[in-house]
């Protein structure tokens, strides 16, 4: 898994995931994603176009992040 964060001129942050998003790779993405979400960004994009697979832990991470982001 490769997660890249980019900050364009807008306040949108993009996390690009490549490879398998499973096991320890979910933890690595969470370590990058949560600190960003805690800064109350206006928009966050997780690009999964290059992801080969996402396991249950990855889906749970996205569900938790979405639930938190709404607040």
PDB file of N, CA and C in Angstrom:
ATOM      1  N   UNK A   1       0.844  -1.171   0.000  1.00  0.00           N
ATOM      2  CA  UNK A   1       0.000   0.000   0.000  1.00  0.00           C
ATOM      3  C   UNK A   1       0.883   1.225   0.000  1.00  0.00           C
ATOM      4  N   UNK A   2       0.458   2.202  -0.733  1.00  0.00           N
ATOM      5  CA  UNK A   2       1.170   3.472  -0.793  1.00  0.00           C
ATOM      6  C   UNK A   2       0.130   4.549  -0.578  1.00  0.00           C
ATOM      7  N   UNK A   3       0.312   5.336   0.445  1.00  0.00           N
ATOM      8  CA  UNK A   3      -0.612   6.433   0.713  1.00  0.00           C
ATOM      9  C   UNK A   3       0.141   7.741   0.553  1.00  0.00           C
ATOM     10  N   UNK A   4      -0.377   8.586  -0.298  1.00  0.00           N
ATOM     11  CA  UNK A   4       0.248   9.878  -0.568  1.00  0.00           C
ATOM     12  C   UNK A   4      -0.772  10.951  -0.238  1.00  0.00           C
ATOM     13  N   UNK A   5      -0.334  11.946   0.489  1.00  0.00           N
ATOM     14  CA  UNK A   5      -1.222  13.073   0.779  1.00  0.00           C
ATOM     15  C   UNK A   5      -0.729  14.283  -0.004  1.00  0.00           C
ATOM     16  N   UNK A   6      -1.663  14.962  -0.621  1.00  0.00           N
ATOM     17  CA  UNK A   6      -1.293  16.183  -1.332  1.00  0.00           C
ATOM     18  C   UNK A   6      -2.239  17.288  -0.899  1.00  0.00           C
ATOM     19  N   UNK A   7      -1.713  18.483  -0.816  1.00  0.00           N
ATOM     20  CA  UNK A   7      -2.516  19.643  -0.428  1.00  0.00           C
ATOM     21  C   UNK A   7      -2.499  20.648  -1.575  1.00  0.00           C
ATOM     22  N   UNK A   8      -3.522  20.593  -2.421  1.00  0.00           N
ATOM     23  CA  UNK A   8      -3.597  21.610  -3.469  1.00  0.00           C
ATOM     24  C   UNK A   8      -3.865  22.985  -2.858  1.00  0.00           C
ATOM     25  N   UNK A   9      -4.009  23.959  -3.693  1.00  0.00           N
ATOM     26  CA  UNK A   9      -4.224  25.327  -3.227  1.00  0.00           C
ATOM     27  C   UNK A   9      -5.485  25.423  -2.372  1.00  0.00           C
ATOM     28  N   UNK A  10      -6.503  24.646  -2.677  1.00  0.00           N
ATOM     29  CA  UNK A  10      -7.704  24.654  -1.853  1.00  0.00           C
ATOM     30  C   UNK A  10      -7.412  23.923  -0.549  1.00  0.00           C
ATOM     31  N   UNK A  11      -8.395  23.850   0.309  1.00  0.00           N
ATOM     32  CA  UNK A  11      -8.197  23.161   1.575  1.00  0.00           C
ATOM     33  C   UNK A  11      -8.550  21.677   1.493  1.00  0.00           C
ATOM     34  N   UNK A  12      -8.737  21.158   0.289  1.00  0.00           N
ATOM     35  CA  UNK A  12      -9.007  19.739   0.098  1.00  0.00           C
ATOM     36  C   UNK A  12      -7.701  18.968   0.174  1.00  0.00           C
ATOM     37  N   UNK A  13      -7.698  17.885   0.944  1.00  0.00           N
ATOM     38  CA  UNK A  13      -6.534  17.008   1.007  1.00  0.00           C
ATOM     39  C   UNK A  13      -6.912  15.711   0.316  1.00  0.00           C
ATOM     40  N   UNK A  14      -5.985  15.175  -0.472  1.00  0.00           N
ATOM     41  CA  UNK A  14      -6.219  13.925  -1.171  1.00  0.00           C
ATOM     42  C   UNK A  14      -5.260  12.868  -0.665  1.00  0.00           C
ATOM     43  N   UNK A  15      -5.798  11.730  -0.254  1.00  0.00           N
ATOM     44  CA  UNK A  15      -5.006  10.575   0.141  1.00  0.00           C
ATOM     45  C   UNK A  15      -5.151   9.551  -0.971  1.00  0.00           C
ATOM     46  N   UNK A  16      -4.060   9.175  -1.620  1.00  0.00           N
ATOM     47  CA  UNK A  16      -4.089   8.201  -2.702  1.00  0.00           C
ATOM     48  C   UNK A  16      -3.586   6.870  -2.172  1.00  0.00           C
ATOM     49  N   UNK A  17      -4.397   5.834  -2.341  1.00  0.00           N
ATOM     50  CA  UNK A  17      -4.056   4.504  -1.851  1.00  0.00           C
ATOM     51  C   UNK A  17      -3.813   3.600  -3.040  1.00  0.00           C
ATOM     52  N   UNK A  18      -2.668   2.915  -3.037  1.00  0.00           N
ATOM     53  CA  UNK A  18      -2.360   1.947  -4.084  1.00  0.00           C
ATOM     54  C   UNK A  18      -2.031   0.613  -3.453  1.00  0.00           C
ATOM     55  N   UNK A  19      -2.324  -0.473  -4.116  1.00  0.00           N
ATOM     56  CA  UNK A  19      -2.045  -1.796  -3.567  1.00  0.00           C
ATOM     57  C   UNK A  19      -3.185  -2.260  -2.681  1.00  0.00           C
ATOM     58  N   UNK A  20      -2.874  -3.164  -1.759  1.00  0.00           N
ATOM     59  CA  UNK A  20      -3.886  -3.708  -0.853  1.00  0.00           C
ATOM     60  C   UNK A  20      -4.023  -2.830   0.378  1.00  0.00           C
ATOM     61  N   UNK A  21      -5.233  -2.484   0.714  1.00  0.00           N
ATOM     62  CA  UNK A  21      -5.503  -1.751   1.945  1.00  0.00           C
ATOM     63  C   UNK A  21      -6.035  -2.773   2.931  1.00  0.00           C
ATOM     64  N   UNK A  22      -5.080  -3.444   3.604  1.00  0.00           N
ATOM     65  CA  UNK A  22      -5.427  -4.528   4.519  1.00  0.00           C
ATOM     66  C   UNK A  22      -4.388  -4.599   5.626  1.00  0.00           C
ATOM     67  N   UNK A  23      -4.805  -5.137   6.775  1.00  0.00           N
ATOM     68  CA  UNK A  23      -3.892  -5.360   7.894  1.00  0.00           C
ATOM     69  C   UNK A  23      -3.135  -4.113   8.307  1.00  0.00           C
ATOM     70  N   UNK A  24      -1.787  -4.213   8.362  1.00  0.00           N
ATOM     71  CA  UNK A  24      -0.992  -3.079   8.842  1.00  0.00           C
ATOM     72  C   UNK A  24      -1.075  -1.849   7.934  1.00  0.00           C
ATOM     73  N   UNK A  25      -1.462  -2.036   6.693  1.00  0.00           N
ATOM     74  CA  UNK A  25      -1.592  -0.895   5.786  1.00  0.00           C
ATOM     75  C   UNK A  25      -2.755   0.001   6.197  1.00  0.00           C
ATOM     76  N   UNK A  26      -3.789  -0.596   6.782  1.00  0.00           N
ATOM     77  CA  UNK A  26      -4.921   0.191   7.283  1.00  0.00           C
ATOM     78  C   UNK A  26      -4.441   1.077   8.430  1.00  0.00           C
ATOM     79  N   UNK A  27      -3.599   0.512   9.293  1.00  0.00           N
ATOM     80  CA  UNK A  27      -3.046   1.283  10.408  1.00  0.00           C
ATOM     81  C   UNK A  27      -2.220   2.453   9.896  1.00  0.00           C
ATOM     82  N   UNK A  28      -1.424   2.229   8.876  1.00  0.00           N
ATOM     83  CA  UNK A  28      -0.596   3.315   8.308  1.00  0.00           C
ATOM     84  C   UNK A  28      -1.469   4.438   7.745  1.00  0.00           C
ATOM     85  N   UNK A  29      -2.531   4.065   7.023  1.00  0.00           N
ATOM     86  CA  UNK A  29      -3.422   5.088   6.484  1.00  0.00           C
ATOM     87  C   UNK A  29      -4.120   5.829   7.623  1.00  0.00           C
ATOM     88  N   UNK A  30      -4.564   5.101   8.641  1.00  0.00           N
ATOM     89  CA  UNK A  30      -5.238   5.732   9.782  1.00  0.00           C
ATOM     90  C   UNK A  30      -4.314   6.734  10.466  1.00  0.00           C
ATOM     91  N   UNK A  31      -3.026   6.401  10.573  1.00  0.00           N
ATOM     92  CA  UNK A  31      -2.059   7.304  11.209  1.00  0.00           C
ATOM     93  C   UNK A  31      -1.890   8.602  10.426  1.00  0.00           C
ATOM     94  N   UNK A  32      -2.175   8.586   9.140  1.00  0.00           N
ATOM     95  CA  UNK A  32      -2.105   9.803   8.320  1.00  0.00           C
ATOM     96  C   UNK A  32      -3.460  10.510   8.261  1.00  0.00           C
ATOM     97  N   UNK A  33      -4.521   9.715   8.176  1.00  0.00           N
ATOM     98  CA  UNK A  33      -5.861  10.270   7.972  1.00  0.00           C
ATOM     99  C   UNK A  33      -6.425  10.950   9.218  1.00  0.00           C
ATOM    100  N   UNK A  34      -6.330  10.301  10.388  1.00  0.00           N
ATOM    101  CA  UNK A  34      -6.956  10.858  11.596  1.00  0.00           C
ATOM    102  C   UNK A  34      -6.392  12.215  12.006  1.00  0.00           C
ATOM    103  N   UNK A  35      -5.074  12.413  12.035  1.00  0.00           N
ATOM    104  CA  UNK A  35      -4.592  13.760  12.395  1.00  0.00           C
ATOM    105  C   UNK A  35      -5.127  14.833  11.443  1.00  0.00           C
ATOM    106  N   UNK A  36      -5.267  14.473  10.173  1.00  0.00           N
ATOM    107  CA  UNK A  36      -5.822  15.421   9.199  1.00  0.00           C
ATOM    108  C   UNK A  36      -7.279  15.726   9.534  1.00  0.00           C
ATOM    109  N   UNK A  37      -8.068  14.688   9.807  1.00  0.00           N
ATOM    110  CA  UNK A  37      -9.485  14.904  10.117  1.00  0.00           C
ATOM    111  C   UNK A  37      -9.679  15.716  11.386  1.00  0.00           C
ATOM    112  N   UNK A  38      -8.774  15.580  12.325  1.00  0.00           N
ATOM    113  CA  UNK A  38      -8.886  16.316  13.586  1.00  0.00           C
ATOM    114  C   UNK A  38      -8.632  17.813  13.422  1.00  0.00           C
ATOM    115  N   UNK A  39      -8.103  18.239  12.270  1.00  0.00           N
ATOM    116  CA  UNK A  39      -7.872  19.658  12.010  1.00  0.00           C
ATOM    117  C   UNK A  39      -9.092  20.326  11.402  1.00  0.00           C
ATOM    118  N   UNK A  40     -10.192  19.581  11.292  1.00  0.00           N
ATOM    119  CA  UNK A  40     -11.448  20.092  10.739  1.00  0.00           C
ATOM    120  C   UNK A  40     -11.285  20.643   9.329  1.00  0.00           C
ATOM    121  N   UNK A  41     -10.820  19.821   8.393  1.00  0.00           N
ATOM    122  CA  UNK A  41     -10.661  20.283   7.012  1.00  0.00           C
ATOM    123  C   UNK A  41     -12.018  20.507   6.354  1.00  0.00           C
ATOM    124  N   UNK A  42     -12.037  21.314   5.321  1.00  0.00           N
ATOM    125  CA  UNK A  42     -13.294  21.532   4.609  1.00  0.00           C
ATOM    126  C   UNK A  42     -13.620  20.349   3.705  1.00  0.00           C
ATOM    127  N   UNK A  43     -12.604  19.643   3.213  1.00  0.00           N
ATOM    128  CA  UNK A  43     -12.850  18.487   2.347  1.00  0.00           C
ATOM    129  C   UNK A  43     -11.661  17.535   2.392  1.00  0.00           C
ATOM    130  N   UNK A  44     -11.973  16.253   2.339  1.00  0.00           N
ATOM    131  CA  UNK A  44     -10.955  15.213   2.312  1.00  0.00           C
ATOM    132  C   UNK A  44     -11.364  14.201   1.259  1.00  0.00           C
ATOM    133  N   UNK A  45     -10.423  13.798   0.436  1.00  0.00           N
ATOM    134  CA  UNK A  45     -10.678  12.832  -0.620  1.00  0.00           C
ATOM    135  C   UNK A  45      -9.728  11.661  -0.437  1.00  0.00           C
ATOM    136  N   UNK A  46     -10.272  10.446  -0.424  1.00  0.00           N
ATOM    137  CA  UNK A  46      -9.445   9.240  -0.410  1.00  0.00           C
ATOM    138  C   UNK A  46      -9.621   8.583  -1.768  1.00  0.00           C
ATOM    139  N   UNK A  47      -8.548   8.584  -2.551  1.00  0.00           N
ATOM    140  CA  UNK A  47      -8.570   8.046  -3.908  1.00  0.00           C
ATOM    141  C   UNK A  47      -8.188   6.574  -3.860  1.00  0.00           C
ATOM    142  N   UNK A  48      -9.142   5.709  -4.149  1.00  0.00           N
ATOM    143  CA  UNK A  48      -8.922   4.265  -4.117  1.00  0.00           C
ATOM    144  C   UNK A  48      -8.823   3.663  -5.516  1.00  0.00           C
ATOM    145  N   UNK A  49      -8.662   4.491  -6.528  1.00  0.00           N
ATOM    146  CA  UNK A  49      -8.640   3.996  -7.906  1.00  0.00           C
ATOM    147  C   UNK A  49      -7.547   2.955  -8.137  1.00  0.00           C
ATOM    148  N   UNK A  50      -6.411   3.090  -7.469  1.00  0.00           N
ATOM    149  CA  UNK A  50      -5.305   2.152  -7.661  1.00  0.00           C
ATOM    150  C   UNK A  50      -5.259   1.061  -6.598  1.00  0.00           C
ATOM    151  N   UNK A  51      -6.233   1.023  -5.704  1.00  0.00           N
ATOM    152  CA  UNK A  51      -6.250   0.009  -4.644  1.00  0.00           C
ATOM    153  C   UNK A  51      -6.693  -1.327  -5.231  1.00  0.00           C
ATOM    154  N   UNK A  52      -5.924  -2.371  -4.939  1.00  0.00           N
ATOM    155  CA  UNK A  52      -6.266  -3.703  -5.438  1.00  0.00           C
ATOM    156  C   UNK A  52      -7.395  -4.320  -4.617  1.00  0.00           C
ATOM    157  N   UNK A  53      -7.371  -4.099  -3.299  1.00  0.00           N
ATOM    158  CA  UNK A  53      -8.415  -4.636  -2.432  1.00  0.00           C
ATOM    159  C   UNK A  53      -8.463  -3.832  -1.137  1.00  0.00           C
ATOM    160  N   UNK A  54      -9.598  -3.910  -0.480  1.00  0.00           N
ATOM    161  CA  UNK A  54      -9.795  -3.260   0.818  1.00  0.00           C
ATOM    162  C   UNK A  54     -10.433  -4.296   1.724  1.00  0.00           C
ATOM    163  N   UNK A  55      -9.811  -4.556   2.892  1.00  0.00           N
ATOM    164  CA  UNK A  55     -10.390  -5.546   3.803  1.00  0.00           C
ATOM    165  C   UNK A  55     -11.394  -4.885   4.740  1.00  0.00           C
ATOM    166  N   UNK A  56     -11.954  -5.679   5.644  1.00  0.00           N
ATOM    167  CA  UNK A  56     -12.985  -5.198   6.566  1.00  0.00           C
ATOM    168  C   UNK A  56     -12.460  -4.060   7.442  1.00  0.00           C
ATOM    169  N   UNK A  57     -11.201  -4.142   7.872  1.00  0.00           N
ATOM    170  CA  UNK A  57     -10.625  -3.074   8.699  1.00  0.00           C
ATOM    171  C   UNK A  57     -10.559  -1.767   7.919  1.00  0.00           C
ATOM    172  N   UNK A  58     -10.262  -1.833   6.624  1.00  0.00           N
ATOM    173  CA  UNK A  58     -10.233  -0.636   5.789  1.00  0.00           C
ATOM    174  C   UNK A  58     -11.613  -0.019   5.653  1.00  0.00           C
ATOM    175  N   UNK A  59     -12.613  -0.857   5.438  1.00  0.00           N
ATOM    176  CA  UNK A  59     -13.990  -0.366   5.340  1.00  0.00           C
ATOM    177  C   UNK A  59     -14.408   0.279   6.658  1.00  0.00           C
ATOM    178  N   UNK A  60     -14.037  -0.358   7.775  1.00  0.00           N
ATOM    179  CA  UNK A  60     -14.354   0.192   9.092  1.00  0.00           C
ATOM    180  C   UNK A  60     -13.690   1.553   9.301  1.00  0.00           C
ATOM    181  N   UNK A  61     -12.440   1.688   8.849  1.00  0.00           N
ATOM    182  CA  UNK A  61     -11.738   2.973   8.945  1.00  0.00           C
ATOM    183  C   UNK A  61     -12.512   4.056   8.197  1.00  0.00           C
ATOM    184  N   UNK A  62     -12.944   3.757   6.985  1.00  0.00           N
ATOM    185  CA  UNK A  62     -13.676   4.749   6.196  1.00  0.00           C
ATOM    186  C   UNK A  62     -15.027   5.076   6.828  1.00  0.00           C
ATOM    187  N   UNK A  63     -15.709   4.080   7.367  1.00  0.00           N
ATOM    188  CA  UNK A  63     -16.999   4.325   8.022  1.00  0.00           C
ATOM    189  C   UNK A  63     -16.807   5.209   9.254  1.00  0.00           C
ATOM    190  N   UNK A  64     -15.785   4.918  10.053  1.00  0.00           N
ATOM    191  CA  UNK A  64     -15.512   5.730  11.247  1.00  0.00           C
ATOM    192  C   UNK A  64     -15.123   7.155  10.871  1.00  0.00           C
ATOM    193  N   UNK A  65     -14.285   7.286   9.858  1.00  0.00           N
ATOM    194  CA  UNK A  65     -13.841   8.616   9.414  1.00  0.00           C
ATOM    195  C   UNK A  65     -15.028   9.431   8.899  1.00  0.00           C
ATOM    196  N   UNK A  66     -15.906   8.804   8.158  1.00  0.00           N
ATOM    197  CA  UNK A  66     -17.086   9.510   7.633  1.00  0.00           C
ATOM    198  C   UNK A  66     -17.996   9.949   8.773  1.00  0.00           C
ATOM    199  N   UNK A  67     -18.217   9.040   9.710  1.00  0.00           N
ATOM    200  CA  UNK A  67     -19.064   9.378  10.862  1.00  0.00           C
ATOM    201  C   UNK A  67     -18.481  10.551  11.635  1.00  0.00           C
ATOM    202  N   UNK A  68     -17.167  10.539  11.873  1.00  0.00           N
ATOM    203  CA  UNK A  68     -16.527  11.627  12.591  1.00  0.00           C
ATOM    204  C   UNK A  68     -16.579  12.933  11.797  1.00  0.00           C
ATOM    205  N   UNK A  69     -16.326  12.840  10.492  1.00  0.00           N
ATOM    206  CA  UNK A  69     -16.260  14.044   9.645  1.00  0.00           C
ATOM    207  C   UNK A  69     -17.583  14.803   9.619  1.00  0.00           C
ATOM    208  N   UNK A  70     -18.687  14.089   9.756  1.00  0.00           N
ATOM    209  CA  UNK A  70     -19.995  14.736   9.759  1.00  0.00           C
ATOM    210  C   UNK A  70     -20.127  15.686  10.946  1.00  0.00           C
ATOM    211  N   UNK A  71     -19.488  15.356  12.049  1.00  0.00           N
ATOM    212  CA  UNK A  71     -19.559  16.174  13.257  1.00  0.00           C
ATOM    213  C   UNK A  71     -18.571  17.306  13.191  1.00  0.00           C
TER     214      UNK A  71
END
